[in-house]
PDB file of C-alpha atoms in Angstrom:
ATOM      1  CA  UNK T1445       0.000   0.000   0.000  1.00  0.00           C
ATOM      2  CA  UNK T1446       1.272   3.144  -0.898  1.00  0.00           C
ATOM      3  CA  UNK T1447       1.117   6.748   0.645  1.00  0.00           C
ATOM      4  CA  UNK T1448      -2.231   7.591   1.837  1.00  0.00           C
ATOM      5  CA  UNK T1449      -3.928  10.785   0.246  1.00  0.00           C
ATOM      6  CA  UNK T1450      -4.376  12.492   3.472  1.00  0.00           C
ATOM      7  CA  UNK T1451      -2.785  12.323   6.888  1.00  0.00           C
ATOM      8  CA  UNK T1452      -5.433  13.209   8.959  1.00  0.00           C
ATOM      9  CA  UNK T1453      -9.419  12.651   7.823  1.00  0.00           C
ATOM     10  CA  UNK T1454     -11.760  14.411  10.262  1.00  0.00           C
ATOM     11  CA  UNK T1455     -15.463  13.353   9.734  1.00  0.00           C
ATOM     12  CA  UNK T1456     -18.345  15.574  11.513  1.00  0.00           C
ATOM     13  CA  UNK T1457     -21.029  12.708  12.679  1.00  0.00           C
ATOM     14  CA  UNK T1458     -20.454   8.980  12.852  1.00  0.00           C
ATOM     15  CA  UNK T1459     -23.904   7.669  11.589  1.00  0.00           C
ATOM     16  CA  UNK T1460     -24.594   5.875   8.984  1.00  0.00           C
ATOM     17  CA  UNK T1461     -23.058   8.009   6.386  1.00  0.00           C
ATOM     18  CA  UNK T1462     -20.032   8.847   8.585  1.00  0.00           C
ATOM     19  CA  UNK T1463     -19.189   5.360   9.617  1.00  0.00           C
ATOM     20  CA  UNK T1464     -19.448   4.081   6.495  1.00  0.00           C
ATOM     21  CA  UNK T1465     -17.030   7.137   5.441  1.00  0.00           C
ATOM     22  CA  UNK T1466     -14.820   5.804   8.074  1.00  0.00           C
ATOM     23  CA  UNK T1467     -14.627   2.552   7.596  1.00  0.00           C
ATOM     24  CA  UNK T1468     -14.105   2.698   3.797  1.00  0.00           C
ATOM     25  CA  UNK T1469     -11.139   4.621   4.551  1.00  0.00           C
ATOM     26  CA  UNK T1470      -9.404   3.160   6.865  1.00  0.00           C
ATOM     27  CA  UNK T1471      -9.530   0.103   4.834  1.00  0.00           C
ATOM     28  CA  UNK T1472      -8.709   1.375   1.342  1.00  0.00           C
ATOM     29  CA  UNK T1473      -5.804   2.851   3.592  1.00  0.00           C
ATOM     30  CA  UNK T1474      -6.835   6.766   1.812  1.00  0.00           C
ATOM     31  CA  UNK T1475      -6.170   8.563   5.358  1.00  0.00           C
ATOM     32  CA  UNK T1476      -3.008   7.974   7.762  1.00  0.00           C
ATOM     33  CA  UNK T1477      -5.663   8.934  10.733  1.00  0.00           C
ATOM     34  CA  UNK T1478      -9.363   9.143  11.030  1.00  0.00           C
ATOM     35  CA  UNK T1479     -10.602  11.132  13.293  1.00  0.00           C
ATOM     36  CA  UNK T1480     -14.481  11.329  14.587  1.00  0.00           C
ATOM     37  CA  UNK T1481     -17.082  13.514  15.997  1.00  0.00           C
ATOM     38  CA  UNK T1482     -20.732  12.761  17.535  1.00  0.00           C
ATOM     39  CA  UNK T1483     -22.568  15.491  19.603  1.00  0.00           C
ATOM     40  CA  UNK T1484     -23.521  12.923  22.062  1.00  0.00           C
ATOM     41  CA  UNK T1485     -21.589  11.104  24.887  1.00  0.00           C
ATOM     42  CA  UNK T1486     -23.382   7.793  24.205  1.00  0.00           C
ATOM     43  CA  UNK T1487     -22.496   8.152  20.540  1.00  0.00           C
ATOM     44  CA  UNK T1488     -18.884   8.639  20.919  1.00  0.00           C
ATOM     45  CA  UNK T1489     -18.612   6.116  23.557  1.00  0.00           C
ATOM     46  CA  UNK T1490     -20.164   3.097  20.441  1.00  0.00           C
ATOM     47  CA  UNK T1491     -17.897   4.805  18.502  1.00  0.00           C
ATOM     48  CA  UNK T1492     -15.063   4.354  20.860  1.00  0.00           C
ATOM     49  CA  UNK T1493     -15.958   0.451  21.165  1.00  0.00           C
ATOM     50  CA  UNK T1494     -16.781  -0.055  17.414  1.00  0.00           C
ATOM     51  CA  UNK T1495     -13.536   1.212  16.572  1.00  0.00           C
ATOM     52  CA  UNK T1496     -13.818   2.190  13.243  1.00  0.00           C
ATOM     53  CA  UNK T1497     -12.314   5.436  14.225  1.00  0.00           C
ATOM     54  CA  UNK T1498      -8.326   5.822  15.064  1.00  0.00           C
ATOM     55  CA  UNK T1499      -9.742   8.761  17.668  1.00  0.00           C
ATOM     56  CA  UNK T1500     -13.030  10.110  18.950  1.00  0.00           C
ATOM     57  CA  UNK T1501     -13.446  13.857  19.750  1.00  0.00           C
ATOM     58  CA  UNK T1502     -15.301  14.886  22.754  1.00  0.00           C
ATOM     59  CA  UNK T1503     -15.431  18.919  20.913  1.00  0.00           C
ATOM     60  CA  UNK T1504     -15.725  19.736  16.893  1.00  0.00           C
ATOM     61  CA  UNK T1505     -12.320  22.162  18.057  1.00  0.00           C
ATOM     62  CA  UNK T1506     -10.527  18.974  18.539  1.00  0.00           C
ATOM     63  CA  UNK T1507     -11.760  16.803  15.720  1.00  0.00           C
ATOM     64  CA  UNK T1508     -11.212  19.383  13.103  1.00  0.00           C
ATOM     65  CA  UNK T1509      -7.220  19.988  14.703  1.00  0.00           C
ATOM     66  CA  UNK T1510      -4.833  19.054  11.841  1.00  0.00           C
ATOM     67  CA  UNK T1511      -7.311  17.780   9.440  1.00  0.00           C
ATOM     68  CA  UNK T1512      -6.425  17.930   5.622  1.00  0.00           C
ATOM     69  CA  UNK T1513      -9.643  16.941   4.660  1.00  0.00           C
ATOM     70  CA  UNK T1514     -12.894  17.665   7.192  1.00  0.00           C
ATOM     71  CA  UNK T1515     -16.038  15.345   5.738  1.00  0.00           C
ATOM     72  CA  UNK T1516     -19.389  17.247   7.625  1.00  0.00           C
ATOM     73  CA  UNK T1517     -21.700  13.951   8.055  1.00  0.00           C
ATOM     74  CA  UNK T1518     -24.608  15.829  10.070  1.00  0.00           C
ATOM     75  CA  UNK T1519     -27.923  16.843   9.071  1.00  0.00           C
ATOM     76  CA  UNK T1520     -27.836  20.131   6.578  1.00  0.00           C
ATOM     77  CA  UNK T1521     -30.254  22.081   8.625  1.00  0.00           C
ATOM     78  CA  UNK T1522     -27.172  22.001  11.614  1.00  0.00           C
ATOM     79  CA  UNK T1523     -24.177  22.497   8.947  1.00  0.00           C
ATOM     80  CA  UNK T1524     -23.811  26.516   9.295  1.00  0.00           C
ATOM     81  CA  UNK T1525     -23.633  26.092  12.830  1.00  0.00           C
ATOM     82  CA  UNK T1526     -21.339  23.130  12.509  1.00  0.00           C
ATOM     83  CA  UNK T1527     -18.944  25.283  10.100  1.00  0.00           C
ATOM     84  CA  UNK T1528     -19.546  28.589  12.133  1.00  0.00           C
ATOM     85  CA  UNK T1529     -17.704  26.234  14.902  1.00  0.00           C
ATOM     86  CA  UNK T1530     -15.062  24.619  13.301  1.00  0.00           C
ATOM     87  CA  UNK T1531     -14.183  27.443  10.821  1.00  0.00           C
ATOM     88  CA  UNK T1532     -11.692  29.390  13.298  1.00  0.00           C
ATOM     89  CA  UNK T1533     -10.082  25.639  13.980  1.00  0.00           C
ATOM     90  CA  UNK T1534      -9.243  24.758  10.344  1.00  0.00           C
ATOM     91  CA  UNK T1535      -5.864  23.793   9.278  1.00  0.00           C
ATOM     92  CA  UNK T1536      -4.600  25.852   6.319  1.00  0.00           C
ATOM     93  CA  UNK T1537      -5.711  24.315   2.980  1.00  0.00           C
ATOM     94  CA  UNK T1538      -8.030  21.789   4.612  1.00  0.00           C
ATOM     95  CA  UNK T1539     -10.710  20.704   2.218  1.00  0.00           C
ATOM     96  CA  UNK T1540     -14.157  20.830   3.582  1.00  0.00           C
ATOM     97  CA  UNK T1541     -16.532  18.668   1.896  1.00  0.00           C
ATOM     98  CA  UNK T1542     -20.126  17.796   2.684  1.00  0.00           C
ATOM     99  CA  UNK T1543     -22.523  14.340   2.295  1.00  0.00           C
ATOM    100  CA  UNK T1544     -26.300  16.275   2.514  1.00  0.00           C
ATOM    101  CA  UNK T1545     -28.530  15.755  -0.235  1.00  0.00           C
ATOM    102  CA  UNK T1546     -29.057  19.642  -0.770  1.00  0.00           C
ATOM    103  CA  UNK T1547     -26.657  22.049  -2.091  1.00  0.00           C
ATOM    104  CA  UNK T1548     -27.651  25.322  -2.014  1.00  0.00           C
ATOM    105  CA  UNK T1549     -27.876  25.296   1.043  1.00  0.00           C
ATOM    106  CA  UNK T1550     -24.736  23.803   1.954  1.00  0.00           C
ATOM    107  CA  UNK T1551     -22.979  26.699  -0.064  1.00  0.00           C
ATOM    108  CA  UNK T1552     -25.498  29.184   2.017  1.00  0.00           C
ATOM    109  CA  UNK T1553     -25.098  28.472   5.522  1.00  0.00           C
ATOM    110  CA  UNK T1554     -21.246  26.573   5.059  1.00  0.00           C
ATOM    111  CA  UNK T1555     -19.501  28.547   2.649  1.00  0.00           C
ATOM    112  CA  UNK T1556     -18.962  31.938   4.710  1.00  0.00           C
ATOM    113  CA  UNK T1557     -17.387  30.057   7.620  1.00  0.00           C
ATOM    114  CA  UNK T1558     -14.328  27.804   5.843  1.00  0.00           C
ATOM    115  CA  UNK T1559     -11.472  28.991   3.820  1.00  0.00           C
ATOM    116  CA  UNK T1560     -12.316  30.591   0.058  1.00  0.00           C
ATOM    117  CA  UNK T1561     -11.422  27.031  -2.058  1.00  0.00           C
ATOM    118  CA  UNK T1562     -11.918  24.901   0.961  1.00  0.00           C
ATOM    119  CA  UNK T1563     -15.472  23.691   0.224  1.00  0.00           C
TER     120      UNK T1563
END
């Protein structure tokens, strides 16, 4: 296996969507770390005992640390106050990249909070 595309994969909500995300990575070896985020304690502790994260985040400040590439796996109506959060905690030239079914307003309520040519 060669080089993985990104060191550190940070993925905003471990559901369905998000573990899937995570799992598929890890084992297609695309991310040197995988990093995860739930908003509750219960989630993060299945999480935690699943595994299928390298590390679970207790805060989005801590998940998002380092990240080259942030994945946001929550519902779109919470995404704008998901990126107003993170945003300030980005790593220069992370890519922030999105898994609702609706763009606009993705763009909307995301897009003033990351980097210009992060998302």
């Amino acid at each position: 296996m060669g080089q993985p595309l990104y060191e550190r994969v940070a993925l905003i909500g471990t559901g369905l969507i998000g573990g899937s995300i995570a799992r598929a990575t890890k084992r297609g070896g695309l991310s040197g770390h995988v990093s995860g985020y739930a908003p509750s304690a219960e989630e993060r502790a299945r999480v935690r005992t699943i595994g299928f994260c390298d590390s679970v985040s207790d805060t989005l400040a801590d998940a998002v640390q380092d990240a080259d590439l942030v994945i946001l796996c929550a519902p779109v109506g919470v995404l704008g106050e998901v990126a107003a959060q993170i945003g300030p905690h980005l790593k220069p030239g992370a890519t922030v990249s999105d898994v609702g079914s609706v763009k606009m307003a993705v763009v909307r309520d995301v897009g003033p909070h990351v980097p210009a040519g992060g998302h």
